[in-house]
Amino acid sequence: MKNYLYLPLLAALGAACQSGPSSSSGAGKPDVLQAALDTTVAPGDDFFTYANGTWLKNHPIPASESSWGIGREVQNEVYAQLRTISQQAAGAKAAEGSAQQKIGDFWAVGLDSARADKLGAQPIQRELNEATEMESIYQVPEVVAHLVPLGVNALISPNVQQDAKHSDRMALYLWQGGLGLPNRDYYFNTDARTKKIRAQYVRHVARIFQLLDPQQLGKDSATAKANAARVMALETTLARSSRKLEALRDPYANYHKMSLKQLDKLAPLSQTTWGEWLGEMGIPKQDSVIVGQPEFYQAVSKLLQNTGLEDWQAYLSWQLTRRFAPTLSQAFADENFHFYGTILRGATAQRPRWKRVLDMEERALGDDLGQLFVKEYFKPEAKERYQKLVANIVSSFSDHIKRLDWMSDTTKQVAEAKLRQITRKVGYADKWKDYGQLQIGRNSLTENVMRANRWDWNYDLSKLGKPVDRTLWGMTPQTYNAYYNPSNNEIVLPAAAFAIPGMLDADVDDAVVYGYAGASTIGHELTHGFDDEGSQFDAKGNLHEWWTKGDRKRFNQRVAGIVRQFSGYTALDSLHLNGKATAGENIADLGGIVIGLDAFKKTKEYQEGKKIGGLTPVQRYFLGYALGWQDQQRQEALASQILTDVHSPAQYRVNGPMADVPEFYEAFGVKPGQKLYRPDSARVKIW
């Protein structure tokens, strides 16, 4: 997945996508590349800042954000459109069950802050009572079974997805989960920053309990602190049995298919069986389940048998409230933001309520919004342009595979076959989700979010036992992102991924398009099918080794090179990038650049060689790539990303791969002694 740090987004740009195909240079109009340059920085020392420095200086991070970049600019342009759509829907007398009625009611009750404040914690009171009124630890599975379908991260994480080894079947997976901090490292790292976050987390949990309590969780500060300590202790036990970020990227090591009887033996439950427990969640009877991390579920089993009732009451109440705090009264929303927005991410002010509601509306009714969006802002001729761009990038990738000196002819043939079979989804889906069974009203924002989460849960469960529908999309067209799905062997490129703020498509020259969309998005996603993880799946999407042993060994040697390169970068204080965890994304960035460049070399703009805005076509190509990573973060957000994300920070997604590309050295005259310079022998070359 390309991934942008500013998700979730409702990101798309009408102006950027309305015009038809064009290779216009935009002559006589402001040049988006020149306007962003900081020429006080040498491109050979820091290409990211050279390419984007002036733009970053002129666009400081707003108080309400933990980062700011091109994606947020795109998002702001579409927010106004979606706000208008929602306001009009809220004022219309729409038919019950129609898309307009659902959008309108979701918006109206979401904006009603007075109602939310009056309700307080009432919208979650029933679920809260179930947790606090348990009389035995043997009731814990029953409460968990009620909470999980509502979207609560309570103890276990069941989900439905394609069987990694049988991609034509949908399977039930059990994954590690149940934590309130971002991942296991936050519970054990000993640096001062993380230790401070842990202490702040416990105080945050206690404050939430004090806001909640009419009963026992926080009736006084001592009780609240005691219950917060219980939560922290239980989560620390879960974290201890959770795998590290880089370990979760190994598809074989995280695939353990077993019968329910085998699961009962692996992780026995005291008063019930796994089949019965899953059934209480509405999951149809299954012959087998795929357990991602068996040791985690062994820990769950022990906790369910040995942990005290008060600990479970506190933990389940916390996970419930944590999930819905942003939908409750201002006091809950403010406290939730204080920890997750300020302490973890560095933002100092909440985003306006209407933007937060739009984000929730997107998650609940994204396809209904998407239909309205593409009708107005992504015309057929724009889709055609980017479909042609995808075809050109695929052709370039094929040429690269043919020329590889480290891959045998046997593996090349299979690789090319897989490349040809990659499904290319561009712009938007051919069919949309049907929210007919989802009821949205004006009782409370919390109720609507709960209903939407349950609808999603049932929607996924409905796929079990049925043939895989490979036409479905995992993103809406208004999402500023893209992904490769190894089980479907497909790239999915939403309309918004091609948007450049404030620009018509016709005004963007091919060099920028090939760098911005061709390299950083299309080429990047294609390469994921052949990175250290995606290469373990065959053309049909099955986890299956199709490389020769020699090819795999030579490939891994090159991957080790990019791991060493990125592990050597210190992003903040003493925090190094995690080269192992980010390897797949770094491979895709480098692959996208070299593949996209060769595709661009076949265009008229490259072949004519004329300068635009004082820049050569190849310079514009590289700057177009850097434009896609025009982003800056607060230190808190950067530290969080290094610990939790398989994507490198934006600066390193530009400077890192550029240091390995010979044409970059030629285009900008990079010389020995400059910071990005790497001798030929040290440069990583994979594709």
XYZ file of C-alpha atoms in Angstrom:
687
model
C 0.000 0.000 0.000
C 1.266 3.453 -0.817
C -0.155 4.923 2.410
C -0.339 8.514 3.455
C 0.260 9.624 7.006
C -2.864 11.747 7.088
C -5.472 9.015 6.749
C -8.399 8.728 7.263
C -9.143 10.999 4.338
C -12.146 11.936 2.321
C -9.592 12.955 -0.237
C -10.346 13.755 -3.824
C -10.155 16.714 -6.100
C -12.775 17.562 -8.667
C -10.717 20.107 -10.561
C -7.764 17.773 -10.934
C -9.824 15.020 -12.441
C -12.378 16.707 -14.669
C -10.359 17.358 -17.795
C -9.624 14.832 -20.482
C -6.248 13.380 -21.472
C -3.561 15.941 -22.082
C 0.191 16.290 -21.994
C -0.030 20.057 -21.762
C 2.852 21.720 -19.968
C 0.621 24.368 -18.529
C 2.763 27.034 -20.249
C 2.101 30.539 -18.957
C 0.633 29.237 -15.695
C 2.328 28.954 -12.291
C 4.534 25.891 -12.119
C 3.689 23.728 -9.104
C 7.246 22.363 -9.021
C 9.082 25.678 -9.197
C 6.802 27.164 -6.562
C 7.777 24.441 -4.088
C 11.576 24.506 -4.603
C 14.032 25.600 -1.933
C 17.111 26.389 -3.997
C 19.172 27.186 -0.893
C 19.433 23.422 -0.431
C 21.544 21.328 -2.780
C 19.534 18.470 -4.327
C 22.493 16.157 -3.734
C 22.381 16.873 -0.004
C 18.646 16.724 0.682
C 16.449 16.289 -2.358
C 13.271 16.183 -0.277
C 13.848 19.682 1.099
C 15.157 21.006 -2.219
C 11.976 19.809 -3.927
C 9.461 20.813 -1.243
C 11.172 23.237 1.152
C 9.432 26.465 0.117
C 6.039 24.790 0.084
C 6.649 23.361 3.569
C 7.731 26.773 4.928
C 4.594 28.355 3.502
C 2.285 25.637 4.846
C 2.987 25.201 8.582
C 1.194 22.407 10.399
C -2.133 23.716 11.783
C -2.731 23.319 15.506
C -5.424 20.714 14.826
C -3.113 18.448 12.854
C -0.191 16.173 13.649
C 1.067 16.430 10.066
C 0.386 18.495 6.986
C 1.001 17.817 3.351
C -0.385 17.480 -0.120
C -2.998 14.984 1.004
C -4.468 17.413 3.508
C -4.572 20.089 0.829
C -6.497 17.715 -1.422
C -8.747 16.791 1.458
C -9.619 20.366 2.261
C -10.736 20.976 -1.311
C -13.146 18.074 -1.207
C -14.380 18.623 2.357
C -16.320 21.657 1.174
C -18.060 19.583 -1.506
C -18.966 16.766 0.887
C -20.146 19.255 3.474
C -22.532 20.773 0.954
C -23.810 17.329 -0.051
C -24.420 16.427 3.607
C -26.079 19.727 4.491
C -28.437 19.455 1.546
C -29.282 15.868 2.488
C -29.967 16.884 6.095
C -32.486 19.497 4.954
C -34.233 17.333 2.399
C -37.353 15.270 2.965
C -35.700 12.143 1.629
C -37.361 8.754 1.412
C -36.710 6.476 4.364
C -33.799 4.143 3.594
C -32.462 6.243 0.723
C -28.817 7.268 0.529
C -29.829 10.896 0.982
C -31.802 10.111 4.150
C -28.889 8.209 5.669
C -26.300 10.828 4.808
C -28.590 13.606 6.026
C -29.455 11.971 9.345
C -25.873 10.956 10.040
C -24.760 14.533 9.419
C -27.551 16.208 11.383
C -27.146 14.230 14.585
C -23.372 14.308 14.237
C -23.343 18.105 14.229
C -25.735 18.305 17.182
C -23.132 18.822 19.903
C -25.759 20.008 22.402
C -27.550 16.684 22.107
C -24.301 14.774 22.516
C -23.455 16.742 25.660
C -26.915 16.125 27.092
C -26.662 12.381 26.464
C -23.193 12.053 28.002
C -22.307 8.351 28.260
C -25.917 7.229 27.857
C -25.434 5.905 24.265
C -23.016 3.241 25.554
C -24.697 2.621 28.897
C -26.242 -0.724 27.978
C -22.915 -2.145 26.859
C -21.181 -0.573 29.834
C -23.632 -2.239 32.200
C -22.940 -5.616 30.608
C -19.256 -5.181 31.445
C -19.580 -3.752 34.957
C -22.376 -6.053 36.076
C -20.621 -9.326 35.228
C -20.717 -11.649 38.227
C -18.165 -14.169 37.025
C -15.117 -14.263 34.791
C -16.943 -16.936 32.802
C -19.180 -14.178 31.433
C -16.252 -12.414 29.769
C -16.571 -14.273 26.422
C -20.252 -13.353 26.248
C -19.501 -9.644 26.695
C -16.642 -9.789 24.208
C -18.988 -11.478 21.725
C -21.308 -8.487 21.979
C -18.577 -5.849 21.726
C -16.491 -7.138 18.825
C -19.248 -6.756 16.172
C -19.698 -3.160 17.348
C -16.109 -2.424 16.358
C -14.602 -2.645 19.834
C -11.021 -3.930 20.040
C -11.830 -6.255 22.911
C -9.272 -8.995 23.582
C -9.418 -10.815 20.229
C -9.483 -9.751 16.587
C -11.506 -12.045 14.320
C -11.861 -10.960 10.706
C -12.869 -12.344 7.327
C -10.454 -12.300 4.414
C -9.220 -14.482 1.599
C -7.398 -17.629 2.610
C -3.758 -16.817 1.852
C -3.166 -20.342 0.487
C -6.555 -20.761 -1.213
C -7.442 -17.339 -2.576
C -10.762 -18.468 -4.046
C -12.113 -18.977 -0.511
C -12.999 -16.539 2.242
C -11.665 -17.635 5.606
C -11.983 -16.649 9.240
C -8.769 -15.267 10.701
C -7.879 -14.696 14.340
C -5.266 -11.961 14.791
C -3.584 -10.391 17.789
C -5.275 -7.311 19.213
C -6.882 -5.932 22.341
C -4.402 -3.110 23.059
C -5.128 0.540 23.775
C -1.628 1.731 22.870
C -0.590 1.488 19.196
C 1.444 -1.732 19.467
C 3.518 -3.940 21.764
C 6.627 -1.727 21.724
C 4.805 1.011 23.613
C 4.479 -1.333 26.579
C 8.153 -2.330 26.761
C 10.471 0.217 25.150
C 12.618 1.918 27.782
C 13.436 5.239 26.099
C 12.275 8.367 27.912
C 9.675 9.284 25.287
C 7.876 5.927 25.423
C 8.045 5.700 29.210
C 6.385 9.113 29.410
C 3.643 7.974 27.011
C 2.974 4.903 29.179
C 2.582 7.054 32.269
C 0.292 9.461 30.419
C -1.751 6.534 29.115
C -2.538 5.244 32.598
C -3.575 8.758 33.683
C -5.754 9.046 30.580
C -7.545 5.775 31.309
C -8.182 6.925 34.876
C -9.647 10.232 33.680
C -11.978 8.394 31.308
C -13.159 6.237 34.188
C -13.899 9.340 36.230
C -15.929 10.795 33.364
C -17.861 7.539 33.019
C -18.699 6.598 36.449
C -22.025 6.551 38.086
C -21.024 3.183 39.552
C -17.644 1.730 40.465
C -15.078 2.460 37.774
C -14.115 5.959 38.884
C -16.311 7.045 41.748
C -13.216 8.615 43.239
C -9.701 9.213 41.967
C -8.257 6.276 43.903
C -10.750 3.855 42.357
C -10.162 5.285 38.900
C -6.380 4.934 39.280
C -6.734 1.362 40.523
C -8.882 0.409 37.551
C -6.499 2.130 35.135
C -3.666 0.077 36.615
C -5.734 -3.063 36.065
C -6.200 -2.138 32.398
C -2.496 -1.500 31.951
C -1.523 -4.798 33.573
C -3.915 -6.846 31.439
C -2.887 -5.098 28.223
C 0.789 -5.555 29.075
C 0.199 -9.306 29.300
C -1.446 -9.232 25.868
C 1.395 -7.123 24.494
C 4.004 -9.528 25.820
C 2.527 -12.257 23.607
C 2.063 -9.967 20.617
C 4.500 -9.993 17.732
C 6.666 -7.071 16.662
C 5.811 -5.003 13.606
C 8.405 -6.599 11.352
C 7.396 -10.129 12.405
C 3.830 -9.516 11.218
C 5.071 -9.124 7.621
C 6.001 -12.800 7.204
C 2.930 -14.423 5.599
C 4.045 -17.997 6.318
C 4.894 -17.326 9.959
C 1.465 -15.738 10.470
C -0.560 -18.525 8.861
C -1.663 -21.407 11.094
C -4.748 -23.139 9.786
C -6.433 -25.440 12.282
C -9.738 -27.055 13.087
C -11.800 -25.659 15.919
C -10.937 -28.762 17.943
C -7.275 -27.985 17.462
C -7.934 -24.397 18.520
C -9.728 -25.645 21.631
C -6.630 -27.681 22.433
C -4.227 -24.819 21.674
C -6.147 -22.215 23.675
C -8.811 -23.908 25.830
C -11.734 -21.899 27.190
C -13.115 -22.752 30.622
C -16.877 -22.765 30.179
C -17.318 -22.818 26.426
C -15.697 -23.849 23.165
C -14.280 -21.670 20.448
C -17.059 -22.755 18.116
C -19.686 -21.635 20.600
C -17.870 -18.368 21.323
C -17.528 -17.470 17.656
C -21.161 -18.403 17.141
C -22.179 -15.856 19.785
C -20.549 -13.208 17.560
C -22.802 -14.255 14.703
C -20.049 -16.120 12.874
C -21.433 -19.081 10.886
C -20.167 -22.516 11.847
C -16.656 -23.051 10.476
C -14.647 -26.204 9.875
C -11.394 -24.359 10.403
C -9.873 -21.036 11.367
C -6.549 -19.398 10.515
C -4.703 -18.251 13.611
C -2.132 -15.586 12.917
C -0.220 -15.701 16.192
C -0.877 -18.879 18.216
C 1.121 -17.683 21.228
C -1.183 -14.673 21.542
C -4.259 -16.902 21.749
C -2.562 -19.100 24.314
C -2.119 -15.950 26.390
C -5.807 -15.105 25.888
C -6.731 -18.566 27.129
C -4.676 -18.147 30.301
C -6.069 -14.678 30.935
C -9.646 -15.918 30.634
C -8.954 -18.517 33.307
C -6.697 -16.648 35.702
C -7.585 -12.953 35.619
C -9.829 -11.460 38.279
C -13.349 -10.188 37.639
C -12.547 -6.575 38.513
C -9.735 -6.578 35.974
C -12.095 -7.708 33.230
C -14.780 -5.200 34.235
C -12.234 -2.397 33.970
C -10.633 -3.617 30.741
C -13.856 -4.198 28.803
C -15.360 -0.921 30.000
C -12.222 0.889 28.910
C -12.078 -0.688 25.441
C -15.752 0.107 24.884
C -15.421 3.733 25.946
C -12.140 4.234 24.110
C -13.786 3.167 20.858
C -16.758 5.515 21.137
C -15.318 8.452 23.093
C -15.058 10.646 19.933
C -18.812 10.199 19.389
C -19.872 11.055 22.956
C -20.044 14.375 24.811
C -17.390 17.063 24.474
C -15.741 15.978 27.741
C -15.106 12.478 26.379
C -14.021 13.762 22.968
C -11.608 16.252 24.551
C -10.013 13.673 26.825
C -9.699 11.182 23.969
C -8.064 13.862 21.823
C -5.719 14.903 24.632
C -4.079 11.481 24.665
C -4.450 10.128 21.138
C -4.196 13.488 19.382
C -1.796 15.508 21.549
C 0.320 13.062 23.570
C 0.713 10.490 20.796
C 0.546 12.710 17.705
C 1.422 16.240 18.820
C -1.692 18.124 17.652
C -2.703 20.927 20.011
C -6.307 21.571 18.951
C -9.149 19.348 17.820
C -10.263 19.472 14.235
C -13.639 21.190 13.687
C -16.543 18.949 14.596
C -17.911 18.984 11.046
C -14.671 17.507 9.694
C -14.622 14.802 12.347
C -18.230 13.912 11.512
C -17.397 13.749 7.800
C -14.627 11.270 8.580
C -17.090 9.090 10.498
C -19.641 9.462 7.716
C -17.027 8.301 5.212
C -16.325 5.161 7.232
C -20.041 4.451 7.628
C -21.410 5.373 4.180
C -18.323 5.690 1.995
C -19.791 4.099 -1.116
C -22.910 6.290 -1.007
C -20.658 9.352 -0.870
C -18.433 7.830 -3.552
C -21.251 7.511 -6.055
C -22.054 11.192 -5.683
C -18.386 12.087 -5.887
C -17.415 10.309 -9.120
C -20.562 11.446 -10.913
C -19.453 15.038 -10.421
C -15.665 14.950 -10.182
C -14.096 12.056 -12.074
C -15.181 12.058 -15.686
C -14.796 9.033 -18.028
C -12.049 10.754 -20.038
C -9.951 11.169 -16.873
C -10.366 7.475 -16.098
C -9.229 6.667 -19.627
C -6.060 8.741 -19.242
C -4.985 6.942 -16.110
C -5.874 3.522 -17.467
C -3.431 4.252 -20.313
C -0.832 5.393 -17.803
C -1.212 2.110 -15.906
C -0.735 0.159 -19.155
C 2.463 2.070 -19.905
C 3.880 1.428 -16.438
C 3.035 -2.283 -16.698
C 4.841 -2.443 -20.052
C 7.903 -0.787 -18.526
C 7.887 -3.241 -15.613
C 7.801 -6.132 -18.084
C 10.875 -4.719 -19.819
C 12.670 -4.484 -16.484
C 11.918 -8.106 -15.635
C 13.319 -9.222 -18.986
C 16.582 -7.350 -18.354
C 17.242 -8.573 -14.810
C 20.680 -10.127 -14.383
C 19.902 -11.805 -11.056
C 16.665 -13.630 -11.980
C 16.676 -16.870 -13.944
C 14.687 -17.296 -17.153
C 12.456 -19.822 -15.394
C 11.358 -17.358 -12.733
C 11.170 -14.485 -15.237
C 8.537 -16.335 -17.237
C 6.380 -16.862 -14.162
C 6.951 -13.274 -13.002
C 5.822 -11.883 -16.345
C 2.767 -14.117 -16.283
C 1.892 -12.800 -12.825
C 2.409 -9.213 -13.998
C 0.091 -9.727 -16.980
C -2.594 -11.162 -14.707
C -2.598 -8.264 -12.226
C -6.103 -6.783 -12.245
C -6.045 -3.018 -12.709
C -8.787 -1.152 -10.866
C -8.714 2.528 -11.739
C -10.860 5.366 -10.408
C -13.898 3.661 -8.906
C -15.723 0.357 -8.636
C -18.153 -0.939 -11.228
C -20.647 -1.752 -8.479
C -21.280 -0.221 -5.095
C -22.046 -1.522 -1.636
C -25.757 -1.740 -0.882
C -26.462 -0.214 2.520
C -30.122 -1.219 2.346
C -30.045 -3.044 5.693
C -28.180 -0.254 7.487
C -30.490 1.934 9.561
C -29.329 5.471 10.273
C -31.355 7.873 12.424
C -31.121 10.969 14.587
C -31.019 9.439 18.068
C -27.282 9.795 18.554
C -24.024 9.815 16.627
C -22.830 6.886 18.742
C -25.812 4.759 17.764
C -25.207 5.433 14.071
C -21.527 4.521 14.340
C -22.409 1.340 16.233
C -24.960 0.377 13.590
C -22.496 1.067 10.800
C -19.831 -1.054 12.521
C -22.268 -3.908 12.981
C -23.326 -3.585 9.333
C -19.667 -3.867 8.291
C -19.249 -6.905 10.533
C -22.286 -8.656 9.042
C -21.239 -7.623 5.531
C -17.913 -9.389 6.000
C -19.477 -12.441 7.636
C -21.849 -12.789 4.674
C -18.836 -13.586 2.491
C -17.957 -16.760 4.410
C -18.782 -19.903 2.482
C -19.245 -17.999 -0.778
C -16.998 -17.589 -3.816
C -14.621 -14.652 -3.586
C -16.003 -11.560 -5.298
C -12.925 -10.105 -6.967
C -14.792 -7.042 -8.192
C -14.992 -5.506 -4.705
C -12.886 -2.539 -3.693
C -11.292 -1.993 -0.288
C -11.216 1.804 -0.727
C -13.671 4.442 -1.838
C -12.880 6.630 -4.879
C -12.509 9.703 -2.657
C -9.611 8.117 -0.744
C -6.159 9.635 -1.289
C -4.339 6.318 -1.239
C -3.889 3.088 -3.215
C -3.044 -0.556 -2.553
C -1.939 -3.907 -3.923
C -3.922 -6.947 -2.766
C -1.770 -10.101 -3.049
C -4.715 -12.484 -2.623
C -6.498 -10.936 -5.623
C -3.286 -10.042 -7.446
C -4.716 -6.590 -8.109
C -3.797 -2.927 -7.858
C -6.517 -0.560 -6.698
C -6.110 3.104 -7.618
C -8.894 5.396 -6.339
C -9.696 8.534 -8.324
C -8.331 10.799 -5.609
C -4.880 9.239 -5.813
C -4.255 11.186 -9.039
C -5.256 14.595 -7.657
C -2.906 17.592 -7.385
C -4.368 20.445 -5.335
C -5.601 23.398 -7.328
C -4.656 22.012 -10.731
C -6.646 20.842 -13.715
C -5.513 17.564 -15.169
C -4.936 19.279 -18.509
C -2.403 21.623 -16.909
C -0.135 18.875 -15.614
C 2.688 17.862 -17.967
C 3.607 14.231 -18.469
C 6.833 14.467 -16.479
C 4.905 15.400 -13.355
C 2.149 12.867 -14.022
C 4.639 10.033 -14.511
C 6.525 10.952 -11.337
C 3.537 11.810 -9.151
C 1.088 9.102 -10.258
C 3.149 6.724 -12.388
C 6.083 6.202 -10.022
C 4.846 6.916 -6.497
C 1.463 5.239 -6.933
C 1.084 2.935 -9.949
C 4.649 1.635 -10.190
C 4.822 1.432 -6.420
C 1.720 -0.755 -6.175
C 2.755 -3.001 -9.069
C 6.105 -3.588 -7.400
C 4.351 -4.753 -4.238
C 3.374 -7.878 -6.131
C 7.067 -8.741 -6.279
C 8.497 -7.340 -3.038
C 9.745 -9.468 -0.134
C 6.164 -10.184 0.944
C 4.088 -9.986 -2.254
C 6.540 -12.183 -4.152
C 5.491 -15.103 -1.961
C 2.027 -15.088 -3.596
C 1.487 -16.513 -7.075
C -0.538 -15.108 -9.989
C -3.775 -16.551 -8.570
C -3.142 -14.938 -5.203
C -2.094 -18.042 -3.317
C 0.745 -18.180 -0.803
C 3.060 -20.371 -2.825
C 6.788 -20.325 -3.607
C 7.219 -19.848 -7.360
C 10.833 -18.661 -7.332
C 13.829 -20.924 -7.724
C 15.977 -21.203 -4.599
C 18.819 -19.378 -6.308
C 16.583 -16.496 -7.368
C 15.144 -16.161 -3.885
C 18.631 -16.090 -2.392
C 19.846 -13.405 -4.800
C 16.684 -11.379 -4.250
C 17.063 -11.587 -0.472
C 20.641 -10.346 -0.771
C 19.334 -7.218 -2.477
C 16.584 -6.826 0.086
C 19.230 -7.037 2.824
C 20.934 -4.089 1.150
C 17.872 -1.875 1.325
C 17.252 -2.992 4.929
C 20.775 -1.891 5.872
C 20.364 1.397 4.031
C 17.148 2.411 5.778
C 18.144 1.040 9.184
C 21.055 3.449 9.015
C 18.811 6.531 8.912
C 18.255 8.326 12.234
C 14.958 10.153 11.956
C 14.558 11.603 15.446
C 16.934 11.787 18.403
C 18.231 8.210 18.660
C 15.303 6.649 16.808
C 16.459 4.766 13.717
C 14.107 3.667 10.979
C 13.079 0.015 11.145
C 14.608 -1.276 7.914
C 13.081 -4.733 8.287
C 9.550 -3.512 8.930
C 9.674 -0.943 6.104
C 11.480 -3.148 3.567
C 8.457 -3.864 1.360
C 7.491 -0.203 1.052
C 11.076 0.883 0.426
C 11.424 -1.745 -2.304
C 8.189 -0.503 -3.874
C 9.312 3.142 -3.769
C 12.610 2.361 -5.484
C 10.939 0.051 -7.999
C 8.236 2.584 -8.802
C 10.822 5.279 -9.548
C 12.964 3.254 -11.962
C 9.991 1.628 -13.693
C 8.097 4.900 -14.027
C 11.185 6.650 -15.401
C 11.600 4.189 -18.252
C 7.896 4.524 -19.076
C 8.278 8.311 -19.120
C 11.226 8.054 -21.527
C 8.790 6.864 -24.201
C 6.727 10.067 -24.057
C 6.916 13.008 -26.425
C 7.888 15.382 -23.620
C 10.971 13.364 -22.720
C 12.022 12.804 -26.307
C 11.742 16.502 -27.194
C 13.851 17.361 -24.150
C 12.526 20.917 -23.761
C 12.776 22.644 -20.411
C 9.628 23.721 -18.588
C 10.000 26.253 -15.806
C 13.751 26.025 -16.228
C 13.725 22.264 -15.496
C 14.589 19.386 -17.806
C 12.028 16.619 -18.347
C 13.969 14.199 -16.124
C 14.337 16.797 -13.379
C 10.593 17.404 -13.526
C 9.986 13.669 -13.313
C 11.986 13.316 -10.103
C 10.432 16.463 -8.665
C 6.991 15.123 -9.586
C 7.754 12.045 -7.506
C 8.875 14.209 -4.573
C 5.663 16.235 -4.892
C 3.744 13.126 -3.870
C 5.603 13.103 -0.523
C 5.143 16.789 0.242
C 4.524 16.308 3.939
C 5.798 17.310 7.366
C 5.075 15.896 10.821
C 5.268 16.869 14.437
C 7.944 15.041 16.415
C 5.344 13.060 18.363
C 3.732 11.814 15.155
C 7.119 10.979 13.665
C 8.115 8.945 16.720
C 4.801 7.096 16.582
C 5.231 6.311 12.912
C 8.689 4.853 13.393
C 7.301 2.435 15.993
C 4.023 1.502 14.323
C 4.170 1.966 10.551
C 5.661 -0.180 7.788
C 6.138 3.010 5.749
C 9.190 5.234 6.125
C 8.656 8.944 6.874
C 8.140 11.122 3.805
C 11.646 12.595 3.768
C 13.197 9.135 3.532
C 10.749 7.962 0.894
C 12.325 10.623 -1.320
C 15.975 10.781 -0.267
C 16.337 7.034 0.331
C 15.438 5.668 -3.111
C 16.895 8.667 -4.988
C 20.305 7.820 -3.571
C 20.095 4.499 -5.434
C 19.025 5.809 -8.875
C 21.870 6.662 -11.343
C 19.663 8.958 -13.451
C 19.033 11.105 -10.368
C 22.776 11.686 -10.026
C 22.965 12.702 -13.688
C 19.898 14.958 -13.593
C 21.062 16.996 -10.595
C 24.851 16.630 -10.807
C 25.229 14.741 -7.537
C 28.905 14.429 -6.620
C 31.003 12.538 -4.045
C 30.964 14.378 -0.738
C 27.308 15.286 -0.953
C 25.065 13.720 1.676
C 22.978 11.582 -0.683
C 25.930 10.296 -2.657
C 26.450 6.539 -2.506
C 29.165 4.802 -4.520
C 28.014 2.442 -7.244
C 28.867 -0.591 -5.119
C 26.565 0.572 -2.311
C 23.543 1.466 -4.434
C 20.632 -0.936 -4.211
C 19.275 -2.249 -7.495
C 16.376 -4.659 -7.470
C 14.150 -3.919 -10.460
